[in-house]
Structures are given as structure tokens and as C-alpha cells.
Coordinates of C-alpha atoms in Angstrom, one line a residue:
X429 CA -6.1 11.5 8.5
X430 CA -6.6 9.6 5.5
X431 CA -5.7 6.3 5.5
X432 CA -4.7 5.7 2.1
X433 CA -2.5 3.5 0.0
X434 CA -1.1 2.8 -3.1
X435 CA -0.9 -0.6 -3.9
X436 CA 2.2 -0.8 -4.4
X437 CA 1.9 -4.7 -4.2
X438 CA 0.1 -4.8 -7.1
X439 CA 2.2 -6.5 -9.6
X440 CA 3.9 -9.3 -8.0
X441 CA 5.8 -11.5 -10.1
X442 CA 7.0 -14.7 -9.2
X443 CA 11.1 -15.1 -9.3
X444 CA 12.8 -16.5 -11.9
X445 CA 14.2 -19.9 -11.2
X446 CA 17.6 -20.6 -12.6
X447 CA 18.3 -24.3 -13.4
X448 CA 21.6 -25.2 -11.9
X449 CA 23.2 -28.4 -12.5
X450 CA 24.4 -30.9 -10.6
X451 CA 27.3 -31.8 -12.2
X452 CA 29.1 -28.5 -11.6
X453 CA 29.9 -27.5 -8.1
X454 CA 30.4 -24.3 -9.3
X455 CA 26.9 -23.9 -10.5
X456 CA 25.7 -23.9 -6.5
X457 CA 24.4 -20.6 -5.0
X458 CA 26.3 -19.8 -2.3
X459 CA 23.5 -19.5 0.9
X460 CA 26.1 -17.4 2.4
X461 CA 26.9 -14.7 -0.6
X462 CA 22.7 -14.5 -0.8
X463 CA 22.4 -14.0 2.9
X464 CA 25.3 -11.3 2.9
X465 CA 23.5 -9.5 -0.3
X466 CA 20.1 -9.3 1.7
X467 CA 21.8 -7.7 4.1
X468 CA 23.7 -5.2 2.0
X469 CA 20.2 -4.1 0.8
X470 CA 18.4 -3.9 3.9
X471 CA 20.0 -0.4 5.2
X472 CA 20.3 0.6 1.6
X473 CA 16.4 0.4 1.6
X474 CA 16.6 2.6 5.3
X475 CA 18.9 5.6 3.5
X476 CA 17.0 5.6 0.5
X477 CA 14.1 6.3 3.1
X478 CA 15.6 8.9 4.8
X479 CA 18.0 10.2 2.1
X480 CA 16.8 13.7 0.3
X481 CA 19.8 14.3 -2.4
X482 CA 18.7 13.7 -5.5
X483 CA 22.0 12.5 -6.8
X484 CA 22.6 10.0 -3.9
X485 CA 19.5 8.3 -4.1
X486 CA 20.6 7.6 -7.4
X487 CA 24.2 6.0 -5.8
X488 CA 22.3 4.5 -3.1
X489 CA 20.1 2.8 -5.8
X490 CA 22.8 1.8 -8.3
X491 CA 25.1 0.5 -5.2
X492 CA 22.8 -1.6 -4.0
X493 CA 21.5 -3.1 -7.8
X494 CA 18.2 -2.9 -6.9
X495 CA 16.1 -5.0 -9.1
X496 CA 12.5 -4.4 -8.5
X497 CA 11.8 -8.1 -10.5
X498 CA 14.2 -9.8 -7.6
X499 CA 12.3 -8.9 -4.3
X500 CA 9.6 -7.2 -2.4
X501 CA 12.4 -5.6 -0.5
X502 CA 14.0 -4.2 -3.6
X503 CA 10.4 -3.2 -5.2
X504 CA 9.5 -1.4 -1.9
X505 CA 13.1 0.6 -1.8
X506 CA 12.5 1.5 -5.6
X507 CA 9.1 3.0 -4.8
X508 CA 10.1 5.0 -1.8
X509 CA 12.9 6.3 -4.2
X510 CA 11.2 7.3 -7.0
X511 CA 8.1 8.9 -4.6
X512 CA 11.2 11.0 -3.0
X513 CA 12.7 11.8 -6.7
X514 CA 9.3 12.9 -7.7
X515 CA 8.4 14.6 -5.0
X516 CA 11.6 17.2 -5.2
X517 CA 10.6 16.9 -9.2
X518 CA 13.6 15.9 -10.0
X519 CA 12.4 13.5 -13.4
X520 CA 15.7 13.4 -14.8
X521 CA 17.1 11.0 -12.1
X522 CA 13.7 9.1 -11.8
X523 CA 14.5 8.2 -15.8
X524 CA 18.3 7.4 -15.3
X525 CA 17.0 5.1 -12.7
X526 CA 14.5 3.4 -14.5
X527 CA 15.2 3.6 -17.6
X528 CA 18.6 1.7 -16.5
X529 CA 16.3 -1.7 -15.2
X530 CA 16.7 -4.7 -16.7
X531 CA 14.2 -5.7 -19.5
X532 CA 12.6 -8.1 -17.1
X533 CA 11.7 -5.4 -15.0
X534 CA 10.2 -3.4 -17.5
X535 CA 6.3 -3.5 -15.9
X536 CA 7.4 -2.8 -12.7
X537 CA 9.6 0.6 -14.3
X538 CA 6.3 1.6 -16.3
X539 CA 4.2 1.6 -12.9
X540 CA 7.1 3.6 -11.0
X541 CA 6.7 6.0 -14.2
X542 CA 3.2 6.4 -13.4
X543 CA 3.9 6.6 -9.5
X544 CA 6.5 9.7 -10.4
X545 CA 4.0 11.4 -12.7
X546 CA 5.1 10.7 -15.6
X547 CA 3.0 9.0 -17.7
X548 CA 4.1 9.8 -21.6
X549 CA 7.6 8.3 -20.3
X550 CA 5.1 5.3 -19.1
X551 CA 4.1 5.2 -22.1
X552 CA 7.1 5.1 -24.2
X553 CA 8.7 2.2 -21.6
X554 CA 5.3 0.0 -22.7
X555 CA 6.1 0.7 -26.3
X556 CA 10.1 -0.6 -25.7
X557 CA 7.8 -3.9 -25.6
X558 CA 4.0 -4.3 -25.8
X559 CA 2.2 -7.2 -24.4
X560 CA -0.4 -8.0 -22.0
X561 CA 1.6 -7.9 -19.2
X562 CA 2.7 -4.3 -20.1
X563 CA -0.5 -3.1 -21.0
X564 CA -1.5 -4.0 -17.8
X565 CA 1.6 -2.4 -16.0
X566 CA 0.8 0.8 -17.9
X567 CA -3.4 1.0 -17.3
X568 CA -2.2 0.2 -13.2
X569 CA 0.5 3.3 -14.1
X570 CA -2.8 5.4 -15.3
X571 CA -4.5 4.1 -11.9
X572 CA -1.4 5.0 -9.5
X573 CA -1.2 8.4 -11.4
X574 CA -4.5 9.7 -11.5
X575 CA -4.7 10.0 -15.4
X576 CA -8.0 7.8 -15.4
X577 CA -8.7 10.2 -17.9
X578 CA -6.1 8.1 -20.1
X579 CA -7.6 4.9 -19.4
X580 CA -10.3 4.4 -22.0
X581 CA -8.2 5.8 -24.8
X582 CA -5.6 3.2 -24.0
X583 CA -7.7 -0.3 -23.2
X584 CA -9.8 1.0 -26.5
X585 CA -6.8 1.5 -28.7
X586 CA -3.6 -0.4 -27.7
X587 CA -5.0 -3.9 -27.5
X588 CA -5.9 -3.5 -31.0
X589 CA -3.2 -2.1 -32.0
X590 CA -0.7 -3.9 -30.9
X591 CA -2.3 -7.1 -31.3
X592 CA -2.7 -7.6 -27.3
X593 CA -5.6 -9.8 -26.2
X594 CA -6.7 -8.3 -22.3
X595 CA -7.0 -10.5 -19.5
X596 CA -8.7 -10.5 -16.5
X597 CA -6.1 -8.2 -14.7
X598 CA -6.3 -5.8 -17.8
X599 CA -10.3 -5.5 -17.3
X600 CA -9.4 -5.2 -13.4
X601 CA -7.7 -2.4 -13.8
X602 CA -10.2 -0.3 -16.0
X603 CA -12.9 -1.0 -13.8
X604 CA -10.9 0.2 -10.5
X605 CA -9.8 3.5 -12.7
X606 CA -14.0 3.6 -13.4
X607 CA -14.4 3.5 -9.5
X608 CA -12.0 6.0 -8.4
X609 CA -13.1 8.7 -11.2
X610 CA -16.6 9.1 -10.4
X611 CA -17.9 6.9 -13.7
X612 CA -18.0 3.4 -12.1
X613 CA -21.7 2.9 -13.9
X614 CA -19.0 1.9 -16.7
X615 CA -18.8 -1.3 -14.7
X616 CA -21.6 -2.8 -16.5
X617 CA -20.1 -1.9 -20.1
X618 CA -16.7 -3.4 -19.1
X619 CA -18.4 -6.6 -17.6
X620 CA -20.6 -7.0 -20.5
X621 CA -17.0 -7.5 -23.0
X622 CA -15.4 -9.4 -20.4
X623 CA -18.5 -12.2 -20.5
X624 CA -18.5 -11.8 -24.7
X625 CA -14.4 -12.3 -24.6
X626 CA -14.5 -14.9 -22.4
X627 CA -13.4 -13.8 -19.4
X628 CA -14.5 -14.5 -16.0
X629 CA -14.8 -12.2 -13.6
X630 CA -13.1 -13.0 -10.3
X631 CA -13.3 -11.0 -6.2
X632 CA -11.5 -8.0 -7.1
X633 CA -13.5 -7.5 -10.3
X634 CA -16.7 -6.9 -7.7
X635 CA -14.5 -5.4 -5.1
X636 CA -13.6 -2.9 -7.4
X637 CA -17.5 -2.0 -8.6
X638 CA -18.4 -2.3 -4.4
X639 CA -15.7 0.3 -3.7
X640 CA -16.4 2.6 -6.6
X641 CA -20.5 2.4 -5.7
X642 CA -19.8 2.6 -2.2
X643 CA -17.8 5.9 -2.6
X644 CA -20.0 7.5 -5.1
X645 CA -22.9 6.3 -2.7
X646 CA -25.5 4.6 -5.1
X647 CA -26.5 1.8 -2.3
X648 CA -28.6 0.5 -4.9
X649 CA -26.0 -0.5 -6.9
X650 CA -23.9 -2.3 -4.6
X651 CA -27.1 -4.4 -4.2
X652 CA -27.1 -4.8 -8.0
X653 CA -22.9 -5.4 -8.0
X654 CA -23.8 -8.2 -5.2
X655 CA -26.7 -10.0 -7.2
X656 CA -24.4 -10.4 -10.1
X657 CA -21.3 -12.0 -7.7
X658 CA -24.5 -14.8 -7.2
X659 CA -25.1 -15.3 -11.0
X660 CA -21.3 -15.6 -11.9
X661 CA -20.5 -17.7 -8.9
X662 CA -18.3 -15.6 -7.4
X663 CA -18.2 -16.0 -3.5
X664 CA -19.0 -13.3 -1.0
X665 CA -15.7 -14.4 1.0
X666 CA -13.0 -12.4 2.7
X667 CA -11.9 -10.2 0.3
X668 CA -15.6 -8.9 -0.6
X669 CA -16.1 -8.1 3.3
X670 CA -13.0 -6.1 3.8
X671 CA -13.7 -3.8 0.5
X672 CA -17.4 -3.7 1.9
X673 CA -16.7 -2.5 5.6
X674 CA -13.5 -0.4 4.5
X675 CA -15.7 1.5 2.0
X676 CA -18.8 2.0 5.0
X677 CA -15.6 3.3 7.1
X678 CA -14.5 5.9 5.0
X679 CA -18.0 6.9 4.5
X680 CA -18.2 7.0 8.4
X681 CA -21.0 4.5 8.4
X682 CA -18.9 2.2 11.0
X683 CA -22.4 0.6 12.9
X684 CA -23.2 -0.8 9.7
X685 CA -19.5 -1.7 9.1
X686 CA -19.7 -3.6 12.4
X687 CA -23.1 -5.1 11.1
X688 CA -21.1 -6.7 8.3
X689 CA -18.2 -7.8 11.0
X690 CA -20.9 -9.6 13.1
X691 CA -22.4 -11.3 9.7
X692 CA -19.0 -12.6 8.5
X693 CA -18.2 -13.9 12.1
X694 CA -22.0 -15.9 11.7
X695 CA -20.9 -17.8 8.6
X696 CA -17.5 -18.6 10.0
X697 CA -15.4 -16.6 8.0
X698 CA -12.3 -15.2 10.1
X699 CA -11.9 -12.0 10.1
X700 CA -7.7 -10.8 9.4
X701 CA -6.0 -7.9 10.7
X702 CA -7.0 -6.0 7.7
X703 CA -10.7 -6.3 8.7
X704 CA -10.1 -4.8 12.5
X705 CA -7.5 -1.8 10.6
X706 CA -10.4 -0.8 8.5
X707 CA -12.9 -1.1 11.6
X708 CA -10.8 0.8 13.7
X709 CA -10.1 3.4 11.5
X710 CA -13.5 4.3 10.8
X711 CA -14.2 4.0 14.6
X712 CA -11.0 6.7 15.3
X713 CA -12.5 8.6 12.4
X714 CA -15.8 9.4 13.9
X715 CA -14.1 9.7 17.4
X716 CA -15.1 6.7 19.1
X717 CA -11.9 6.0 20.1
X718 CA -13.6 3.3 22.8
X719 CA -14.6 1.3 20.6
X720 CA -11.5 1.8 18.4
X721 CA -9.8 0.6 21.7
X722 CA -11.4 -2.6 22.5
X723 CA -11.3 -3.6 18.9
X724 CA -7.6 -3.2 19.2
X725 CA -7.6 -5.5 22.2
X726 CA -9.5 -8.2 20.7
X727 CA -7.2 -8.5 17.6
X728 CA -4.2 -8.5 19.7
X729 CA -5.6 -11.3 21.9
X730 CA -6.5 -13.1 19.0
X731 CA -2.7 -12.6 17.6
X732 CA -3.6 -10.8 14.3
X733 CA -0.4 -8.6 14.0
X734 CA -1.0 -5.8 11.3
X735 CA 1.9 -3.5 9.4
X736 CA 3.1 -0.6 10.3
X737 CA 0.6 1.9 9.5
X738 CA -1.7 0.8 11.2
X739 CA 0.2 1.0 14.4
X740 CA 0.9 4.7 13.1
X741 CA -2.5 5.6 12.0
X742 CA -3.7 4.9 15.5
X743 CA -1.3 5.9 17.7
X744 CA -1.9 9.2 16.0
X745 CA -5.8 9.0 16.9
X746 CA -5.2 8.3 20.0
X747 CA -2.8 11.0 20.6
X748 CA -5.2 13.8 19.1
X749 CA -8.0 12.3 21.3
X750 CA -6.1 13.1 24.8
X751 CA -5.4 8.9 25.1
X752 CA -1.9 9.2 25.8
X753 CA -1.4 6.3 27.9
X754 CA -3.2 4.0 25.8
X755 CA -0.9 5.4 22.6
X756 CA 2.3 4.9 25.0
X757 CA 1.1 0.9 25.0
X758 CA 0.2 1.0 21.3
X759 CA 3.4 2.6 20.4
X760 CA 5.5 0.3 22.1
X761 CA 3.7 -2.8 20.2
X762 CA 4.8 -1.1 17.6
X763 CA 8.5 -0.5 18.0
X764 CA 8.7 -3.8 19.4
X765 CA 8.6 -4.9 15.7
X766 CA 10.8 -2.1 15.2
X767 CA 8.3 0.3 13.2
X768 CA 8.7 3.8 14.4
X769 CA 6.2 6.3 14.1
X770 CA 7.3 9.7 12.0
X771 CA 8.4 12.5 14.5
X772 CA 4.9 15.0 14.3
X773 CA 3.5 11.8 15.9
X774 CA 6.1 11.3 18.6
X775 CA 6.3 14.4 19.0
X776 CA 3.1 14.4 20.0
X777 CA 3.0 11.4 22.3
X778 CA 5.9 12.7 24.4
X779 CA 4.7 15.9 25.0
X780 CA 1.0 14.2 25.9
X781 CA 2.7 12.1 28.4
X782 CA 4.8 14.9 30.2
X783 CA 1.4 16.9 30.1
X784 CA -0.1 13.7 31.8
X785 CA 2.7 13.7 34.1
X786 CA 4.3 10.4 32.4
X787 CA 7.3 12.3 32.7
X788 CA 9.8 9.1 32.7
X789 CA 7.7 7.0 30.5
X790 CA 8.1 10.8 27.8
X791 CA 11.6 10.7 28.5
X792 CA 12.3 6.8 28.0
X793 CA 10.8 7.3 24.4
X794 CA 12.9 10.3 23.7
X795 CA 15.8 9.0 24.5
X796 CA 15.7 5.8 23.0
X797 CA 14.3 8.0 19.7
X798 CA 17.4 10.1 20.1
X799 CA 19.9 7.0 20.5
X800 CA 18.3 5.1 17.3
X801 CA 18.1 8.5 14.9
X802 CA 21.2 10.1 16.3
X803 CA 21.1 12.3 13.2
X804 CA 17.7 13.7 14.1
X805 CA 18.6 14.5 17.6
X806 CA 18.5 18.4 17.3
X807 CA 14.6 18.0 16.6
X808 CA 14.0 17.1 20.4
X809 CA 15.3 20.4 21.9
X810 CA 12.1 22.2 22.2
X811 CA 10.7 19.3 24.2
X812 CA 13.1 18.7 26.2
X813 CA 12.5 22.0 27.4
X814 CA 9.1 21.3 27.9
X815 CA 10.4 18.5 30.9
X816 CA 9.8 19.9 34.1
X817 CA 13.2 21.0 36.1

């Protein structure tokens, strides 16, 4: 199971400030009217998730204003629409919705353009108004699209011609579509103009080169990638060791993973919950779900508390390994933050528990599944008939 993620996070832009005055009452936000809006949009963001109609995604969406510029929450509820829209093909209502955004949302509509597939409408949304911060939108468009074919063409012609100077995001973001097309050698051409332009390379510059060498396994290179972090004085921190052991993972190289957990632990630097999800991951991956375990138990007694997926990624390893118990107390870590696994993985669990003859603990989960997704109640009948009489 591929653990595996846009980053949807990418472009985060800070919120506009409005400057109120303080000679007019009137001016004053209203912390109330804000608090009763967040919660309008909260189970706006749950229906889009669940919702499959074309057309009333496009209500749900056009209800609830949502504004991808005016909150992660909003950004998050945009994406899972347009991922929906796109995936049923229907474009037409992925342009009325984006094409409808407010101007300064206009990067974040060019990336969802990308996300749907649709890159020449990208295109044409950078063109409404070029810049740097577009052209970067629309290269991270390329990226999230899988046109790194695209690319080159565009960070070799569009900065010129439209008088756009790149910065380091734009050089970022060529580089990471170098490393997940198989060419990252590029690197060193795309370093080379970023040093003659002026622009220093920062942590997700390398991170991006490590990932791409890692995958296309030239181990030489990633000692060459980390030499040149030392000449540009760029630290081998955090960031560096979670791209380094995430990329070992995937290639199911987790002992030498580890070795780079134990080293990082030596000089003090703490690892996050992100380290342990991309150590446990590769440990599930290669089926050593023991050590997958006790790496679970050492974050949690350490308090690291990770997202969702991750919670879902492992209750699902678990499950396929025959570790139902130990997925019963991982899945109810996770639904006491109120994430829910999707149903093939429940599914799974509760018929792994009445197998193990946890047949209240398989029927506790049911029902309290059944009582929170009334409207997906009918999908439990062929397990309830699997509950002994």
C-alpha cells in the first residue's frame, strides 16, 4: 500500500490582514459571526467528502464560499472537491468552480487545475496574470499533474517571456519535477543557474535531489548531493533526515533507515512523528510488523501524535498481518481524534476480531460505525451475518 501524498500544503499563503479602525465600532469583526462561519464550513468540508453528484458539490462549494486564500480548512475542502470532480471527469464543473475564485486565489486555482488534470486550463488561469508567484503555482500544477514533461519548456520560456525573475521556490519546483521523472542528474544544471542568479539554495532544494537519487538509486550521488549541502552551508537537520530515511523506506532499506534514526538521535536532533510514520511504514512494508509495533509505542509514549493516515496506513498493515488486537488499540487512538478509517479497512478489522473471537469488541466498532454513518449502514449486512448466533 503506497503511502503517498500530494502536497497539498504546498502553497500556503499567509492571510490578508484587514486594517480596521478604531474610531468606528462598526469596523470590529464580530468573534461570534467568525466562530458561527467556521462552523458552517466544517460539515460543508464532511459532504463535500462524501458527496458524489457532480452538481451538488458545486452547491456545497458555492454555499459554503469556500475561498482556498482564507483557510487550510477551505484549501483542504477545495481539493477533495476538485479530486472527486476529476475523478468522475466531470471538467466542466471543476472550471465553474475555479474559474469563479477570487483573483487572490488565483495560484491556488492553477494548482487545483493541475490536480484535476487539466493543465492547458492551468495554463490559461497563469496567463489571466503572470508573476512569480503564478509561475510557481503553475510549475507545482506540472508537478501535482505528472506533466514533468512540461516543466522545462515552461521555467525555460515563461520567465523570459513574461518578464518573471524565478525565485528559490520556482528552482524548487523544477528540481522536484527532475526527481520524480527519472532525470534528477538535471539537479546539477538547475543548481549551477541558481548560484549564477543569485539564489541560494535552501533544505528542500537537497531534499528534493536526495529523494530523486534515492529513488533512482545512484547512492553515489546522494553522497555527492550531501557534500554540496557542506559547501553551501546548508544544515543536515530535520528535514534532510526525514527525506533521507522516507526515501530508504520505500526502497525497503529500513535497517539502514533506522541507522540514520540512531545517528540523528546522537546529535540531539528530535525526531517528529513524521520520522516514526516513515520508519514504520517501511517496517509494515517489509512485514516486520514487530518492529513496526514497538516503534508505535515509543512515539506514543513520547506524545508525538501524527494525522490521520498514518493511523490508517497502519491499522491496515496490521490487519493484513493477522494483528487484530493490536489494530483494535490502534484504531481506537485513532477515532479518539475522531479519524475514521475508510470501510475496506474496517471491514477488515471487524471481521479479524470476530475470527479472533473478539466478538463484542467487532460488534462495539460496528455499531458505533453504523450510529456515526447512518447512511452507510446497509454496507454492514454481510458481516453481521458473519457474527456467530
Amino acid at each position: 500500500m503506497a503511502v503517498a501524498v500530494f502536497a497539498r500544503n504546498q502553497l500556503r499563503h499567509q492571510l490578508r490582514l484587514r486594517a480596521f479602525s478604531s474610531s468606528s465600532a462598526s469596523s470590529i469583526p464580530n468573534p461570534s459571526s467568525a466562530i458561527a462561519r467556521k462552523r458552517k464550513s466544517r460539515p460543508d468540508l464532511r459532504h463535500i467528502r462524501s458527496e458524489t453528484n457532480p452538481s451538488r458539490i458545486v452547491d456545497i462549494c458555492r454555499a459554503a464560499s469556500l475561498c482556498p486564500s482564507s483557510s487550510r480548512l477551505h484549501r483542504l475542502a477545495l481539493s477533495d472537491a476538485i479530486s472527486t470532480l476529476a475523478e468522475s471527469r466531470s471538467f466542466t464543473e471543476v472550471r465553474s468552480i475555479l474559474d469563479s475564485l477570487p483573483p487572490a486565489s488565483l495560484p491556488n486555482a492553477i494548482v487545483l487545475f493541475g490536480q484535476a488534470g487539466l493543465h492547458d486550463d492551468a495554463v490559461r488561469a497563469f496567463q489571466k496574470s503572470p508573476s512569480t508567484q503564478t509561475l510557481n503555482a503553475l510549475l507545482f500544477a506540472c508537478v501535482v499533474g505528472r506533466r514533468h514533461d512540461e516543466v522545462s519548456r515552461i521555467f525555460s520560456d515563461f520567465p523570459g517571456t513574461h518578464g518573471i525573475t524565478p525565485d528559490i521556490k520556482t528552482y524548487n519546483n523544477v528540481i522536484k519535477a527532475f526527481s520524480e521523472s527519472g532525470t534528477t542528474r538535471s539537479f546539477y544544471s538547475v543548481l549551477d543557474q541558481m548560484c549564477t542568479a543569485g539564489v541560494k539554495p535552501d533544505t528542500t532544494t537537497f531534499c528534493n535531489a536526495l529523494a530523486g537519487f534515492y529513488k533512482e538509486k545512484q547512492f553515489d550521488e546522494v553522497d555527492k548531493v550531501l557534500e554540496l549541502m557542506k559547501m553551501h552551508d546548508c544544515d543536515h537537520g530535520l528535514c534532510i533526515y526525514n527525506s533521507r530515511i522516507q526515501s530508504l523506506c520505500k526502497l525497503k532499506r529500513s535497517n539502514e533507515a533506522m541507522a540514520l534514526f540512531e545517528e540523528m538521535e546522537t546529535k540531539g536532533i528530535k525526531p517528529t512523528w513524521v520520522t516514526y510514520n516513515h520508519l514504520i511504514y517501511g517496517f509494515c512494508n517489509e512485514g516486520r510488523l514487530e518492529d513496526a509495533k514497538k516503534l508505535y509505542r515509543e512515539m506514543k509514549g513520547l506524545g508525538r501524535i501524527p494525522v490521520d493516515k498514518f493511523y490508517f496506513s497502519l491499522i491496515h498493515f496490521l490487519c493484513k498481518g493477522g494483528e487484530f488486537e493490536v489494530a483494535l488499540a490502534v484504531c481506537e487512538d485513532s477515532m479518539a481524534q475522531n479519524w475514521i478509517p475508510n470501510f475496506s479497512t474496517m471491514k477488515m478489522l471487524v471481521k479479524g476480531l470476530i475470527g479472533t473471537s473478539k466478538v463484542e469488541e467487532a460488534r462495539d466498532i460496528m455499531e458505533k460505525l453504523k450510529e456515526k454513518f447512518p447512511r452507510n449502514a446497509h454496507m454492514w449486512k454481510e458481516v453481521e451475518e458473519a457474527f456467530p448466533q
